[in-house]
Amino acid sequence: MSERLDWRTDGADWPHRQASRFVAAAGLRWHVQVMGEGPVALLLHGTGAATHSWRDFMPLLAQRYTVVAPDLPGHGFTEALQPRRLSLPGVAQAVAGLLRELDLTPELAIGHSAGAAILCRMALDATIAPARLVSLNGALLPFHGWAGVFFAPMARLLTLTPVVSMLFAWRARDPVVVRQLVDSTGSTLDARGLALYQRVLCTRAHAAGALDMMAGWDLAPLAADLPRLTVPLRLVAAERDGTVNPADAERVRARVAGASLVRLAGLGHLAHEEDPVRVLAAALD
């Protein structure tokens, strides 16, 4: 277990390393990958992931767009936000600050899981106005039942001590644990994908960043605001998703006027890593 990822060693064989750059914005040092030509497409990964999750998706999208993909705060090689800024609006404002620093205006915005929530918040707050916003297995609604009552308070409790993130990172040194975690999402990844998740998850800073972001998440205000969303929304829901209930996409479509929904059979929460060609086709249609 290491304290944090080191670009010289952990980044030596990072996917698309040649497309990486480090940018100071919104009070943070960000790791950002940029590739391709054409209109700008912004990619935001989900909680616990990093830019590695777009390793096969990005080159396909870059055939048509200038693709911009950052590591979210506290994830991968990007610095963490201060606790007071670790909320959905806080992270959305930080990403908006990064776009201002890069002087980029996304025409297309694609977010996976929590990344989709960040993009919706940004669109609602008018910090982005893409021609299309795509939610890949988006975590846009609060958990239902007992999970909704206990999840966020429990996550906040777990982040009160660094021992929890240390324990999580220590457990992630075991490839079997990482495989079980990925399997629980309903997805099947190859050896390279599993190794990259193990690399980030067994780093205490990354584990803490994921736990801290979950602890600061409150989706109820976003759910209440979704009917005000005017950006065209495409919902892509994998039917084997073990992390976000695929039925949530139907609920979101009912709340957002003009939203469209594509269901993907045979794929799980990490669908864009399992079958990037199929997921991209569903996103762009």
CSV table of C-alpha atoms in Angstrom, one decimal:
chain,number,residue,atom,x,y,z
A,1,MET,CA,0.0,0.0,0.0
A,2,SER,CA,1.3,3.4,-0.9
A,3,GLU,CA,0.3,6.9,0.3
A,4,ARG,CA,-0.5,8.3,-3.1
A,5,LEU,CA,0.1,7.7,-6.8
A,6,ASP,CA,3.4,8.8,-8.2
A,7,TRP,CA,3.4,9.9,-11.8
A,8,ARG,CA,7.0,8.8,-12.4
A,9,THR,CA,6.3,5.2,-11.3
A,10,ASP,CA,2.6,4.6,-11.2
A,11,GLY,CA,2.1,6.7,-14.3
A,12,ALA,CA,5.0,5.2,-16.3
A,13,ASP,CA,2.7,2.9,-18.2
A,14,TRP,CA,-0.6,4.8,-17.6
A,15,PRO,CA,-3.0,4.4,-20.5
A,16,HIS,CA,-2.4,7.2,-23.1
A,17,ARG,CA,0.3,8.8,-21.0
A,18,GLN,CA,1.3,10.8,-24.0
A,19,ALA,CA,-2.0,12.6,-23.8
A,20,SER,CA,-1.6,13.6,-20.2
A,21,ARG,CA,-0.9,17.0,-18.8
A,22,PHE,CA,-1.0,18.6,-15.3
A,23,VAL,CA,-3.1,21.8,-14.9
A,24,ALA,CA,-3.5,24.2,-12.0
A,25,ALA,CA,-7.1,25.3,-11.6
A,26,ALA,CA,-9.7,25.9,-8.9
A,27,GLY,CA,-7.0,25.6,-6.2
A,28,LEU,CA,-5.9,22.1,-7.3
A,29,ARG,CA,-3.3,20.4,-9.5
A,30,TRP,CA,-5.3,18.3,-12.0
A,31,HIS,CA,-4.3,15.4,-14.1
A,32,VAL,CA,-6.0,15.8,-17.5
A,33,GLN,CA,-5.8,13.8,-20.7
A,34,VAL,CA,-6.5,15.5,-24.1
A,35,MET,CA,-6.6,13.8,-27.5
A,36,GLY,CA,-8.2,14.1,-30.9
A,37,GLU,CA,-9.5,17.1,-33.0
A,38,GLY,CA,-12.8,18.8,-33.5
A,39,PRO,CA,-15.5,19.9,-31.1
A,40,VAL,CA,-14.8,19.4,-27.5
A,41,ALA,CA,-16.1,16.3,-25.6
A,42,LEU,CA,-15.8,16.2,-21.8
A,43,LEU,CA,-15.6,12.9,-20.1
A,44,LEU,CA,-16.1,12.5,-16.3
A,45,HIS,CA,-15.4,9.2,-14.6
A,46,GLY,CA,-17.3,7.8,-11.6
A,47,THR,CA,-16.4,7.4,-8.0
A,48,GLY,CA,-13.3,5.3,-7.3
A,49,ALA,CA,-12.1,5.4,-10.9
A,50,ALA,CA,-9.8,7.6,-12.9
A,51,THR,CA,-8.9,8.4,-16.5
A,52,HIS,CA,-7.8,4.8,-17.0
A,53,SER,CA,-11.5,3.9,-17.2
A,54,TRP,CA,-11.8,5.6,-20.6
A,55,ARG,CA,-8.6,3.9,-22.0
A,56,ASP,CA,-10.5,2.2,-24.8
A,57,PHE,CA,-13.4,4.6,-25.1
A,58,MET,CA,-11.3,7.8,-25.6
A,59,PRO,CA,-9.5,6.9,-28.8
A,60,LEU,CA,-12.9,6.0,-30.4
A,61,LEU,CA,-14.4,9.3,-29.4
A,62,ALA,CA,-11.3,11.2,-30.4
A,63,GLN,CA,-11.9,10.2,-34.1
A,64,ARG,CA,-14.6,12.9,-34.0
A,65,TYR,CA,-13.9,15.1,-31.0
A,66,THR,CA,-11.2,16.8,-29.0
A,67,VAL,CA,-11.6,14.7,-25.9
A,68,VAL,CA,-10.9,16.1,-22.5
A,69,ALA,CA,-10.8,13.7,-19.5
A,70,PRO,CA,-9.7,14.8,-16.0
A,71,ASP,CA,-9.1,12.7,-12.9
A,72,LEU,CA,-11.7,14.0,-10.5
A,73,PRO,CA,-10.5,15.7,-7.3
A,74,GLY,CA,-9.0,13.2,-4.9
A,75,HIS,CA,-8.9,10.5,-7.6
A,76,GLY,CA,-6.0,9.2,-9.7
A,77,PHE,CA,-3.3,11.9,-10.0
A,78,THR,CA,-5.5,14.9,-9.1
A,79,GLU,CA,-5.2,16.7,-5.7
A,80,ALA,CA,-8.1,16.4,-3.3
A,81,LEU,CA,-10.6,19.2,-2.5
A,82,GLN,CA,-10.8,20.6,1.0
A,83,PRO,CA,-13.6,18.9,3.0
A,84,ARG,CA,-15.9,21.9,2.9
A,85,ARG,CA,-15.9,21.7,-0.9
A,86,LEU,CA,-16.6,18.0,-1.1
A,87,SER,CA,-20.2,18.2,-2.2
A,88,LEU,CA,-21.8,17.7,-5.5
A,89,PRO,CA,-22.0,21.5,-6.2
A,90,GLY,CA,-18.5,21.9,-4.9
A,91,VAL,CA,-17.0,19.3,-7.2
A,92,ALA,CA,-19.1,20.7,-10.1
A,93,GLN,CA,-17.7,24.2,-9.5
A,94,ALA,CA,-14.2,22.8,-9.4
A,95,VAL,CA,-14.6,21.1,-12.8
A,96,ALA,CA,-16.1,24.3,-14.1
A,97,GLY,CA,-12.9,26.1,-12.9
A,98,LEU,CA,-10.8,23.6,-14.8
A,99,LEU,CA,-12.7,24.2,-18.0
A,100,ARG,CA,-12.2,27.9,-17.6
A,101,GLU,CA,-8.5,27.5,-17.1
A,102,LEU,CA,-8.3,25.3,-20.2
A,103,ASP,CA,-10.6,27.7,-22.1
A,104,LEU,CA,-12.8,24.9,-23.4
A,105,THR,CA,-16.5,24.8,-24.1
A,106,PRO,CA,-17.8,21.2,-24.4
A,107,GLU,CA,-20.2,20.5,-27.2
A,108,LEU,CA,-20.6,16.9,-25.8
A,109,ALA,CA,-20.5,15.9,-22.2
A,110,ILE,CA,-20.4,12.2,-21.1
A,111,GLY,CA,-20.4,11.2,-17.5
A,112,HIS,CA,-20.2,7.7,-15.9
A,113,SER,CA,-22.1,7.1,-12.6
A,114,ALA,CA,-21.2,10.0,-10.3
A,115,GLY,CA,-19.6,11.8,-13.3
A,116,ALA,CA,-23.1,12.1,-14.8
A,117,ALA,CA,-24.4,13.7,-11.7
A,118,ILE,CA,-21.6,16.3,-11.8
A,119,LEU,CA,-22.4,17.1,-15.4
A,120,CYS,CA,-26.1,17.5,-14.7
A,121,ARG,CA,-25.3,19.8,-11.8
A,122,MET,CA,-23.0,21.9,-14.1
A,123,ALA,CA,-25.7,22.1,-16.8
A,124,LEU,CA,-28.3,23.2,-14.2
A,125,ASP,CA,-25.9,25.8,-12.9
A,126,ALA,CA,-25.2,27.0,-16.4
A,127,THR,CA,-21.4,26.3,-16.2
A,128,ILE,CA,-21.7,24.1,-19.3
A,129,ALA,CA,-24.3,24.0,-22.1
A,130,PRO,CA,-23.4,21.1,-24.4
A,131,ALA,CA,-25.5,20.1,-27.4
A,132,ARG,CA,-25.9,16.7,-25.7
A,133,LEU,CA,-25.3,15.4,-22.2
A,134,VAL,CA,-24.9,11.6,-21.9
A,135,SER,CA,-25.4,9.7,-18.6
A,136,LEU,CA,-23.7,6.3,-18.6
A,137,ASN,CA,-25.3,4.3,-15.8
A,138,GLY,CA,-25.7,7.7,-14.1
A,139,ALA,CA,-26.1,7.9,-10.3
A,140,LEU,CA,-28.6,10.7,-10.5
A,141,LEU,CA,-31.2,9.7,-7.8
A,142,PRO,CA,-30.9,9.0,-4.1
A,143,PHE,CA,-30.7,5.5,-2.9
A,144,HIS,CA,-34.1,3.9,-2.1
A,145,GLY,CA,-35.2,2.4,1.2
A,146,TRP,CA,-32.8,1.7,4.0
A,147,ALA,CA,-29.8,2.5,1.8
A,148,GLY,CA,-31.0,6.0,1.3
A,149,VAL,CA,-31.4,6.5,5.0
A,150,PHE,CA,-28.1,5.0,6.1
A,151,PHE,CA,-25.6,5.2,3.2
A,152,ALA,CA,-24.6,8.8,3.3
A,153,PRO,CA,-24.4,9.1,7.2
A,154,MET,CA,-22.4,5.8,7.3
A,155,ALA,CA,-20.0,7.1,4.6
A,156,ARG,CA,-19.5,10.3,6.6
A,157,LEU,CA,-18.9,8.3,9.7
A,158,LEU,CA,-16.3,6.1,7.9
A,159,THR,CA,-14.4,9.1,6.7
A,160,LEU,CA,-13.8,10.6,10.2
A,161,THR,CA,-10.7,8.5,10.6
A,162,PRO,CA,-7.9,7.8,8.1
A,163,VAL,CA,-7.8,4.2,9.4
A,164,VAL,CA,-10.8,3.3,7.1
A,165,SER,CA,-9.1,4.5,3.9
A,166,MET,CA,-5.9,2.7,5.0
A,167,LEU,CA,-7.8,-0.5,5.6
A,168,PHE,CA,-9.6,-0.2,2.3
A,169,ALA,CA,-6.3,0.4,0.4
A,170,TRP,CA,-4.6,-2.4,2.3
A,171,ARG,CA,-7.4,-4.9,1.3
A,172,ALA,CA,-7.2,-3.7,-2.3
A,173,ARG,CA,-3.6,-5.1,-2.5
A,174,ASP,CA,-5.3,-8.5,-2.9
A,175,PRO,CA,-6.3,-9.1,-6.6
A,176,VAL,CA,-9.1,-11.4,-5.4
A,177,VAL,CA,-10.7,-8.5,-3.5
A,178,VAL,CA,-10.5,-6.2,-6.5
A,179,ARG,CA,-12.0,-8.8,-8.8
A,180,GLN,CA,-14.9,-9.3,-6.3
A,181,LEU,CA,-15.5,-5.6,-6.1
A,182,VAL,CA,-15.6,-5.3,-10.0
A,183,ASP,CA,-17.8,-8.4,-10.2
A,184,SER,CA,-20.2,-6.8,-7.8
A,185,THR,CA,-20.8,-4.1,-10.4
A,186,GLY,CA,-22.1,-6.7,-12.9
A,187,SER,CA,-19.2,-6.1,-15.2
A,188,THR,CA,-16.4,-8.3,-16.4
A,189,LEU,CA,-13.0,-6.7,-17.1
A,190,ASP,CA,-9.8,-8.1,-18.6
A,191,ALA,CA,-6.6,-8.5,-16.7
A,192,ARG,CA,-5.4,-5.0,-17.7
A,193,GLY,CA,-8.5,-3.4,-16.4
A,194,LEU,CA,-8.4,-5.2,-13.1
A,195,ALA,CA,-4.7,-4.3,-12.6
A,196,LEU,CA,-5.4,-0.6,-13.1
A,197,TYR,CA,-8.2,-0.6,-10.6
A,198,GLN,CA,-6.0,-2.4,-8.1
A,199,ARG,CA,-3.3,0.2,-8.7
A,200,VAL,CA,-5.5,3.1,-7.8
A,201,LEU,CA,-7.5,1.5,-5.1
A,202,CYS,CA,-4.5,0.2,-3.1
A,203,THR,CA,-3.3,3.8,-2.8
A,204,ARG,CA,-4.6,5.4,0.4
A,205,ALA,CA,-5.1,8.9,-1.0
A,206,HIS,CA,-7.2,7.6,-3.9
A,207,ALA,CA,-9.2,5.4,-1.5
A,208,ALA,CA,-9.8,8.4,0.8
A,209,GLY,CA,-10.8,10.6,-2.2
A,210,ALA,CA,-13.5,8.1,-3.2
A,211,LEU,CA,-14.8,7.7,0.3
A,212,ASP,CA,-14.7,11.4,1.0
A,213,MET,CA,-16.6,12.2,-2.2
A,214,MET,CA,-19.3,9.6,-1.3
A,215,ALA,CA,-19.6,11.1,2.2
A,216,GLY,CA,-20.2,14.6,0.8
A,217,TRP,CA,-22.7,13.4,-1.8
A,218,ASP,CA,-26.4,14.5,-1.5
A,219,LEU,CA,-28.5,13.6,-4.6
A,220,ALA,CA,-31.8,14.8,-3.3
A,221,PRO,CA,-31.3,18.4,-4.5
A,222,LEU,CA,-30.2,17.2,-7.9
A,223,ALA,CA,-33.2,14.9,-8.2
A,224,ALA,CA,-35.5,17.9,-7.3
A,225,ASP,CA,-33.8,20.1,-10.0
A,226,LEU,CA,-33.7,17.6,-12.8
A,227,PRO,CA,-37.1,18.7,-14.3
A,228,ARG,CA,-35.4,22.1,-15.0
A,229,LEU,CA,-32.7,20.5,-17.1
A,230,THR,CA,-32.9,21.9,-20.6
A,231,VAL,CA,-29.8,20.3,-22.1
A,232,PRO,CA,-30.7,17.3,-24.3
A,233,LEU,CA,-30.2,14.2,-22.1
A,234,ARG,CA,-29.3,10.7,-23.4
A,235,LEU,CA,-29.6,8.0,-20.7
A,236,VAL,CA,-27.6,4.8,-21.3
A,237,ALA,CA,-28.5,2.1,-18.8
A,238,ALA,CA,-26.8,-1.3,-18.7
A,239,GLU,CA,-29.3,-4.0,-17.7
A,240,ARG,CA,-26.7,-6.0,-15.6
A,241,ASP,CA,-25.7,-2.9,-13.6
A,242,GLY,CA,-25.1,-4.0,-10.0
A,243,THR,CA,-24.3,-0.6,-8.7
A,244,VAL,CA,-27.0,1.8,-10.0
A,245,ASN,CA,-30.5,0.3,-10.5
A,246,PRO,CA,-31.2,0.4,-14.2
A,247,ALA,CA,-34.8,1.3,-13.4
A,248,ASP,CA,-33.5,4.7,-12.1
A,249,ALA,CA,-32.8,5.7,-15.7
A,250,GLU,CA,-36.6,5.2,-16.5
A,251,ARG,CA,-37.4,7.4,-13.4
A,252,VAL,CA,-35.0,10.1,-14.6
A,253,ARG,CA,-36.5,10.0,-18.2
A,254,ALA,CA,-39.9,10.6,-16.7
A,255,ARG,CA,-38.6,13.7,-14.9
A,256,VAL,CA,-36.6,15.3,-17.7
A,257,ALA,CA,-38.6,16.5,-20.8
A,258,GLY,CA,-37.2,15.2,-24.0
A,259,ALA,CA,-34.7,12.8,-22.4
A,260,SER,CA,-34.0,9.6,-24.3
A,261,LEU,CA,-33.1,6.2,-23.0
A,262,VAL,CA,-31.1,3.3,-24.4
A,263,ARG,CA,-30.9,0.0,-22.6
A,264,LEU,CA,-27.9,-2.3,-23.1
A,265,ALA,CA,-28.3,-6.0,-22.4
A,266,GLY,CA,-25.4,-8.1,-21.1
A,267,LEU,CA,-23.4,-5.3,-19.7
A,268,GLY,CA,-22.8,-4.0,-16.1
A,269,HIS,CA,-21.9,-0.8,-14.4
A,270,LEU,CA,-18.6,-0.5,-16.2
A,271,ALA,CA,-20.2,-1.0,-19.6
A,272,HIS,CA,-17.9,1.6,-21.3
A,273,GLU,CA,-14.9,-0.5,-20.3
A,274,GLU,CA,-16.5,-3.9,-21.3
A,275,ASP,CA,-17.8,-2.8,-24.7
A,276,PRO,CA,-16.7,0.8,-25.6
A,277,VAL,CA,-17.8,0.5,-29.3
A,278,ARG,CA,-21.4,-0.5,-28.3
A,279,VAL,CA,-21.6,2.1,-25.6
A,280,LEU,CA,-20.3,4.9,-27.8
A,281,ALA,CA,-22.8,4.0,-30.5
A,282,ALA,CA,-25.6,4.1,-27.8
A,283,ALA,CA,-24.3,7.5,-26.6
A,284,LEU,CA,-24.1,9.2,-29.9
A,285,ASP,CA,-26.8,7.3,-31.9
